[in-house]
Short mmCIF file of C-alpha atoms and ligand atoms in Angstrom, two decimals:
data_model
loop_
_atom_site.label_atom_id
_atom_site.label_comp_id
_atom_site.label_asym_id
_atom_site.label_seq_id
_atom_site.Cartn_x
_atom_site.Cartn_y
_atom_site.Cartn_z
CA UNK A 137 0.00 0.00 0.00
CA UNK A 138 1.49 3.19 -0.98
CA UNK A 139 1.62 5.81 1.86
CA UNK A 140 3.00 9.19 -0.54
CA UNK A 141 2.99 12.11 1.22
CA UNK A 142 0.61 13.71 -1.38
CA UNK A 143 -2.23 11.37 -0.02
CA UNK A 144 -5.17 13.36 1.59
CA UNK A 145 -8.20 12.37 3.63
CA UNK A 146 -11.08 11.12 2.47
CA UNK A 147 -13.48 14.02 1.32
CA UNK A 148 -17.63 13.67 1.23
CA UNK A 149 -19.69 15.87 0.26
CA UNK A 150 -23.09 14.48 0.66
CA UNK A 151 -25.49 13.27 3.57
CA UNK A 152 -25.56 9.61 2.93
CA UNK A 153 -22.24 8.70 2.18
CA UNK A 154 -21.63 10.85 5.01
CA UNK A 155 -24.07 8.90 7.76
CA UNK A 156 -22.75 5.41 5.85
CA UNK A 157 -19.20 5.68 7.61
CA UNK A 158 -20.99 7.32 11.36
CA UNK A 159 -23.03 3.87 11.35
CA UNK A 160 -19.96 1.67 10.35
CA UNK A 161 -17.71 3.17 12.88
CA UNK A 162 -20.93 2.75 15.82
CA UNK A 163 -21.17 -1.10 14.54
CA UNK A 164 -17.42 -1.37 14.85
CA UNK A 165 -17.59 0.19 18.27
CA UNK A 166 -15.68 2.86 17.23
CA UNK A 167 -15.68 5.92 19.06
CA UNK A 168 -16.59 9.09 16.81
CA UNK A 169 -14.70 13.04 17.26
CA UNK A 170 -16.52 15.95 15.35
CA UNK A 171 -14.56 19.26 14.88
CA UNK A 172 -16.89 21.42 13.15
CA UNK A 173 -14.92 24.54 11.22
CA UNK A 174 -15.72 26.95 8.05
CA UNK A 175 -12.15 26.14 6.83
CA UNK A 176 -9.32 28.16 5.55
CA UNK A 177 -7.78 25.77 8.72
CA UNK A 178 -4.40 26.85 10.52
CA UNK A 179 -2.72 25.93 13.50
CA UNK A 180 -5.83 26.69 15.85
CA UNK A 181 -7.98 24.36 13.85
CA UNK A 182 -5.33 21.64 13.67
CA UNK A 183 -4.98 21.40 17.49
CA UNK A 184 -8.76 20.43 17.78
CA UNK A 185 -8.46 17.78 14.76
CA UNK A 186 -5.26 16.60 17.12
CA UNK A 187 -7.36 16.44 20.36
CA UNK A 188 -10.22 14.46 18.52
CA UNK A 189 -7.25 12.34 16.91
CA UNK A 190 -5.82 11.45 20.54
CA UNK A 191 -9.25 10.43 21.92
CA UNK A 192 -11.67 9.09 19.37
CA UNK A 193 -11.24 6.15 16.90
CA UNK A 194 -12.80 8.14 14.02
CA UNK A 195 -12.30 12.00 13.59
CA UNK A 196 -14.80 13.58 11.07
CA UNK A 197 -13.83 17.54 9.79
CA UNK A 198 -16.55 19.68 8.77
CA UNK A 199 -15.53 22.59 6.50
CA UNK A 200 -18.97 24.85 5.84
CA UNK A 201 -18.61 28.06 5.03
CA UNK A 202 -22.69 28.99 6.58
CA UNK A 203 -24.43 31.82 5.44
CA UNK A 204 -27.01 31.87 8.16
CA UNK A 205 -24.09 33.39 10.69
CA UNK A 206 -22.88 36.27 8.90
CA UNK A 207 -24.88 39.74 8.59
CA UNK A 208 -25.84 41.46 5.97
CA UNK A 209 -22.41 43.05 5.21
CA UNK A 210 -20.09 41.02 6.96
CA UNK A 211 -17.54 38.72 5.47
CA UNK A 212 -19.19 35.96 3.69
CA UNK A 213 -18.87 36.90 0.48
CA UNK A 214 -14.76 37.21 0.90
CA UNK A 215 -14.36 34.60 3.76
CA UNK A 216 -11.51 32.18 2.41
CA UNK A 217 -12.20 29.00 0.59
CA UNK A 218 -9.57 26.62 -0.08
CA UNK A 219 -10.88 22.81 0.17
CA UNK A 220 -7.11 21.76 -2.11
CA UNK A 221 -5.58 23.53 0.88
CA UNK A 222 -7.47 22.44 4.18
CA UNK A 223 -7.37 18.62 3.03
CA UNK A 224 -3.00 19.25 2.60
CA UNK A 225 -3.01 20.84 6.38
CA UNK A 226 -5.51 18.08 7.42
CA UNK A 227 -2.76 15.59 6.01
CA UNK A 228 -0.17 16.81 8.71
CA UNK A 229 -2.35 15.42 11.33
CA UNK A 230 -3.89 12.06 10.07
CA UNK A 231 -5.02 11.20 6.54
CA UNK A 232 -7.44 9.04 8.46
CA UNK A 233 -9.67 11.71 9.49
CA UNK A 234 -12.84 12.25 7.12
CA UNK A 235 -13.68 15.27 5.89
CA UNK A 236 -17.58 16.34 5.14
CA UNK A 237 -17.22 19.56 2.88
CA UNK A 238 -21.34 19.93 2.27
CA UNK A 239 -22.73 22.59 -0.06
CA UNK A 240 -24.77 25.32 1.04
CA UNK A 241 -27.52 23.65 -1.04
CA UNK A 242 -27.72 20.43 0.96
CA UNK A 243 -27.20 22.83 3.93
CA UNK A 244 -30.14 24.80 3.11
CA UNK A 245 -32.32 23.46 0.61
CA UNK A 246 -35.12 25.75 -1.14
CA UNK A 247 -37.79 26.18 1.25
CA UNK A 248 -35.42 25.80 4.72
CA UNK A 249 -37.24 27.09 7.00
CA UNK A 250 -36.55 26.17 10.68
CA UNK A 251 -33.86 27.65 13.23
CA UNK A 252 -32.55 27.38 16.42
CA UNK A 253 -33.81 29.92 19.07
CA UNK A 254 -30.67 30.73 21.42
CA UNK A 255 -31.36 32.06 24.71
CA UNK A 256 -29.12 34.79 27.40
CA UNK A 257 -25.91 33.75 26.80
CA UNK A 258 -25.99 34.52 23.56
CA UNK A 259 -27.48 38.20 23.82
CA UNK A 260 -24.51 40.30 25.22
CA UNK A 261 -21.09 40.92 23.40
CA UNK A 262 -21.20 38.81 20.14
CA UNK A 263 -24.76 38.57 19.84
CA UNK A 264 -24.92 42.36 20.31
CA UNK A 265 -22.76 43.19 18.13
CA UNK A 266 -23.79 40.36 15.50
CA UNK A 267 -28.04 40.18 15.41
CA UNK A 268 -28.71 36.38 14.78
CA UNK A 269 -25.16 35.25 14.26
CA UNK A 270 -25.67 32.53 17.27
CA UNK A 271 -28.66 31.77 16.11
CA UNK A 272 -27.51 30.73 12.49
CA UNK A 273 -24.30 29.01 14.56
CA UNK A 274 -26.83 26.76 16.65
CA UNK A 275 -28.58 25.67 13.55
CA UNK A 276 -25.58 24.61 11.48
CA UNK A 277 -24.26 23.05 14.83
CA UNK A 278 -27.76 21.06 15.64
CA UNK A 279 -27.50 19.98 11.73
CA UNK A 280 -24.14 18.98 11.81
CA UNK A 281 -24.81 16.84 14.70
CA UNK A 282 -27.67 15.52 13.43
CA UNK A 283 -25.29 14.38 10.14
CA UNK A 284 -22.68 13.36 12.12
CA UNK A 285 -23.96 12.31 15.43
CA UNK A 286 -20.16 11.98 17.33
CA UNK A 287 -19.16 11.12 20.72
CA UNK A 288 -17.76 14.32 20.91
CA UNK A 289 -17.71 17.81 19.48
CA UNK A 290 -14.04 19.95 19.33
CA UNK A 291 -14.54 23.64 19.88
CA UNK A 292 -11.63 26.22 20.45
CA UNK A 293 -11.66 28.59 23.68
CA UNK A 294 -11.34 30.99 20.78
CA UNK A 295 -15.17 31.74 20.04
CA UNK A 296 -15.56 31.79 23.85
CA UNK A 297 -19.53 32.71 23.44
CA UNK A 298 -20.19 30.38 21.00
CA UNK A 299 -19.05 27.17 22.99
CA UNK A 300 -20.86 28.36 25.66
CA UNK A 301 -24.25 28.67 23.50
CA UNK A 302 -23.43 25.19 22.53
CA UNK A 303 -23.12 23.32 25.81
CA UNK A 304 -26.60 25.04 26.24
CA UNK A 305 -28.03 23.89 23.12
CA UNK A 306 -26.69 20.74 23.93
CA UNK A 307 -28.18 20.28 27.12
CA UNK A 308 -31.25 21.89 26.74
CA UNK A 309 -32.17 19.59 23.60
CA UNK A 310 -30.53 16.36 25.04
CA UNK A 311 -28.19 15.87 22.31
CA UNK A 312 -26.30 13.10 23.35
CA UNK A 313 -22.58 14.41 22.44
CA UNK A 314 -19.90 15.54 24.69
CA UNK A 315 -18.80 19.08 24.18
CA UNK A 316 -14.50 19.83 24.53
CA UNK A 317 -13.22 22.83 24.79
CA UNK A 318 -9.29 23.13 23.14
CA UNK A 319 -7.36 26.13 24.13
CA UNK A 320 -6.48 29.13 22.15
CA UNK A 321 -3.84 28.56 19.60
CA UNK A 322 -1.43 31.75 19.12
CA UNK A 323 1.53 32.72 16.95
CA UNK A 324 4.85 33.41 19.30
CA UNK A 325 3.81 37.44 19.49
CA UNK A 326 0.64 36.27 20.91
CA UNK A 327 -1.55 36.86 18.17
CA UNK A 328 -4.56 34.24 17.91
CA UNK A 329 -4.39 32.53 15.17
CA UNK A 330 -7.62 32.91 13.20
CA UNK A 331 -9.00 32.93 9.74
CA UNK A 332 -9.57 36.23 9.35
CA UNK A 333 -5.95 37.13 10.34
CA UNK A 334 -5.46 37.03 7.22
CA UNK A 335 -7.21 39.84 5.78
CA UNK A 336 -4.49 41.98 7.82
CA UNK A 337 -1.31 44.09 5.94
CA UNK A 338 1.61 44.14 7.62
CA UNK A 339 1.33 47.02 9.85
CA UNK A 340 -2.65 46.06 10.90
CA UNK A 341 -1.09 42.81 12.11
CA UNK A 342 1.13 44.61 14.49
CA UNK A 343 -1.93 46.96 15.87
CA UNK A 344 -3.75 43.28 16.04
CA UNK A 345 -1.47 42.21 18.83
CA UNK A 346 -2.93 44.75 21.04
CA UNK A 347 -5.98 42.16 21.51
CA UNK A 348 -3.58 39.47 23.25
CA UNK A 349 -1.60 41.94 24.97
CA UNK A 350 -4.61 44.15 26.44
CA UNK A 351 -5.78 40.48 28.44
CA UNK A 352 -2.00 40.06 29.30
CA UNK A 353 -2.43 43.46 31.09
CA UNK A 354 -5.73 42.92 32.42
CA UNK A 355 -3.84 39.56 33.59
CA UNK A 356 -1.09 41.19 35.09
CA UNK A 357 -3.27 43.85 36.97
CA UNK A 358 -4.81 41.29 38.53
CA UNK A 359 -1.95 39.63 39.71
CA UNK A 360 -0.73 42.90 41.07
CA UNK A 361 -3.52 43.59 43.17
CA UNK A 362 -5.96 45.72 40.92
CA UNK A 363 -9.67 44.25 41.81
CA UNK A 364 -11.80 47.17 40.79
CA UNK A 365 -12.62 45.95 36.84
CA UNK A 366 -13.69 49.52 35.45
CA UNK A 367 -9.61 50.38 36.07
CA UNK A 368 -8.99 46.73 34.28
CA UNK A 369 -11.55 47.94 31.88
CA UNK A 370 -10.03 51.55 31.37
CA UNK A 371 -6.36 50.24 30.76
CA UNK A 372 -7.33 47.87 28.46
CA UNK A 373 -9.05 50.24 26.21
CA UNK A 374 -6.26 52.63 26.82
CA UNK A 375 -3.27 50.10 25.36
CA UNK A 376 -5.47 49.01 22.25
CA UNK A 377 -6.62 52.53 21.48
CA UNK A 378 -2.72 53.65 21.37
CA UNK A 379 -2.01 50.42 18.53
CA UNK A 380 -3.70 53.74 16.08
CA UNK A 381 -6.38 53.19 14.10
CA UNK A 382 -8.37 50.50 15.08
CA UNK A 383 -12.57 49.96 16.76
CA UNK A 384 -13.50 48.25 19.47
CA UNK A 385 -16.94 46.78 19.57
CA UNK A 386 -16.59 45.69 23.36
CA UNK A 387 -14.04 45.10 26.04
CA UNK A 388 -15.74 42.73 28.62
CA UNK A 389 -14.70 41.00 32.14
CA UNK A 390 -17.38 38.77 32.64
CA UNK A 391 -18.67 35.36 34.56
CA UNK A 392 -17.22 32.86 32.93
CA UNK A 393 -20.63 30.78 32.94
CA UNK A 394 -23.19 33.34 32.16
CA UNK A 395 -21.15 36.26 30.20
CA UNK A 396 -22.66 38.72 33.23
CA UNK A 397 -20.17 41.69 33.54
CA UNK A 398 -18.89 41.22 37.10
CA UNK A 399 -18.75 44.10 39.54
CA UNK A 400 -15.47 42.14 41.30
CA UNK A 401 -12.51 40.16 40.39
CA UNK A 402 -12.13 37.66 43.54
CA UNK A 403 -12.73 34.71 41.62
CA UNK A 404 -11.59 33.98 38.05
CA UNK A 405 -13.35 36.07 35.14
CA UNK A 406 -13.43 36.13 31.92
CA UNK A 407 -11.81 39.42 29.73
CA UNK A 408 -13.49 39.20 26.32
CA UNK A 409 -12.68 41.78 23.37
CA UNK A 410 -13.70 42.23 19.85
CA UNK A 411 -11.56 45.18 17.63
CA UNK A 412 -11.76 45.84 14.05
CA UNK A 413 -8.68 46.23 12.65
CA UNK A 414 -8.40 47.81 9.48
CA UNK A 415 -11.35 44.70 7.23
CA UNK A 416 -11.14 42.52 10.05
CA UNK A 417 -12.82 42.38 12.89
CA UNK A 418 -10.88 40.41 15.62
CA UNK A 419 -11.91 38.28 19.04
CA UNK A 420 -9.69 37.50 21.72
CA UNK A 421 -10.14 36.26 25.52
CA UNK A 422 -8.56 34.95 28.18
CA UNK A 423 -9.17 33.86 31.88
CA UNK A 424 -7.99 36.06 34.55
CA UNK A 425 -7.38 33.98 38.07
CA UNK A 426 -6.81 36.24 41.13
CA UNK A 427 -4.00 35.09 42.97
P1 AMP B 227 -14.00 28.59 12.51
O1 AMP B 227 -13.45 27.89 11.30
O2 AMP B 227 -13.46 29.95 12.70
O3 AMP B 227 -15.50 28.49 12.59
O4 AMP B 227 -13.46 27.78 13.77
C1 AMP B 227 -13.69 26.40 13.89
C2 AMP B 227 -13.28 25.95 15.25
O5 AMP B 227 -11.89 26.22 15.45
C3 AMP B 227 -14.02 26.68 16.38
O6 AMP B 227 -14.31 25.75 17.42
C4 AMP B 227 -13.01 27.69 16.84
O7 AMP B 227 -13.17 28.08 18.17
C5 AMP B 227 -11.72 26.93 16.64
N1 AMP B 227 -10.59 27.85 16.55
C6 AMP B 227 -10.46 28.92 15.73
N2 AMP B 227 -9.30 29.57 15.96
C7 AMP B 227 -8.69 28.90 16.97
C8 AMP B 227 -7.46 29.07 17.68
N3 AMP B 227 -6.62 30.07 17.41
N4 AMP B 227 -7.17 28.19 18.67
C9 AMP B 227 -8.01 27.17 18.97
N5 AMP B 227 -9.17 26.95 18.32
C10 AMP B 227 -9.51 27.80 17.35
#
């Protein structure tokens, strides 16, 4: 059997063939990881298709671009797409993973017309900023896990908000699948990695690092004794206003479970940010422990 380094996963691309290998792999007592992504993978993405690697028997990719999460405006249109690509970066990891690369027609046939309703902890920060982007993110989940019904789901500490509108979907619905969360993958300036890094010149990837490095001062505030979060608050707006010309849509410390702003910092909290930086618009958090 030939094992050339230009062989890639397996790729599917339609719901049958798709459910086919889920029910061989149950009667085989296989155990079954899902990483759900929109593609365009990197580092961040690779770390979850690791994790699933390490503990399941069978480790199925999604790569869906889904129009029913962006707004009217955003970045769908533009949002990368490179299937040649993702399958070469899946390679690295295992070619024994199988990808399910659906179209947005079997997605969303004519006459779709159902949706997930998403409850509190999807109104503040992202959902704010982005009307019915969690909404359209529960719906492609649900689906996907309806395709693909795995042991577990992979989902990055990244999209904080989102895994947390998950586990709720997950429980309120009884879907039987374990949700993991993977932590944030950065590059070695601290940077997290993320699709839409790439939309960034040069320079607008050097004001981009004042995401990670605001929560490494909110961090280090902390540690030094600060407990009042408007200061936190303050000085973090402070350092990413001075990276120039960038927007921030919110600078958060919240409870970690219910995205509540807190009014203390004795326990840990979460410090959540979104910034546009020159066409992209950037999210970045971290938890803050008190010492
Ligand atoms: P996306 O393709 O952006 O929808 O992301 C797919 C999955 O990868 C989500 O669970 C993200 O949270 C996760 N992810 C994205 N960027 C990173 C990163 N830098 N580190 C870890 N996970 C990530």
């Amino acid at each position: 059997m030939s094992h050339s380094s230009t062989q890639l996963p397996q790729l599917l691309e339609t719901a049958d063939p798709m459910r086919l290998a889920i029910l061989n792999a149950r009667r085989e007592g296989r155990s079954i990881g899902l990483v759900p992504t929109m593609g365009a993978l990197h580092e961040g993405h690779l770390s979850l298709v690791q994790a699933s690697v390490s503990k399941c028997d069978l480790t199925v990719v999604t790569i869906f671009v889904n129009p029913t999460q962006f707004g009217p405006g955003e970045d769908f249109g533009k949002y990368p797409r490179d299937l040649e690509a993702d399958l070469a970066a899946l390679a690295t990891v295992s070619r024994d993973v199988l990808v399910f690369a659906p179209s947005v027609e079997l997605m969303y046939p004519a006459g779709y017309d159902t949706r997930v309703v998403v409850g509190a902890v999807a109104r503040p920060l992202e959902g704010r900023c982005r009307p019915g982007h969690f909404e359209g993110v529960a719906t492609i989940v649900l689906k996907l896990f309806q395709l693909v019904p795995a042991d577990v789901a992979f989902f990055g500490q990244k999209d904080y908000q989102q895994l947390l509108v998950i586990r709720r979907m997950v429980s309120d619905l009884n879907i039987p699948i374990r949700v993991e969360m993977c932590p944030t993958v950065r590059d070695a300036d601290g940077l997290a990695l993320s699709s839409r890094n790439r939309y960034l010149s040069p320079p607008q990837r050097q004001q981009a690092l004042s995401l990670s490095r605001s929560l490494q001062l909110a961090a280090e505030l902390v540690a030094g004794g600060q407990r009042d979060p408007q200061v936190v608050l303050r000085r973090m707006r402070e350092l990413i206003q001075q990276a120039g010309d960038v927007r921030i849509d919110y600078v958060a410390l919240a409870d970690p479970d219910t995205l509540q702003p807190v009014s203390s910092m004795d326990r840990p909290v979460l410090a959540l940010l979104a910034v546009r930086v020159g066409p992209a618009r950037l999210i970045d958090n971290g938890m803050i422990q008190p010492p």
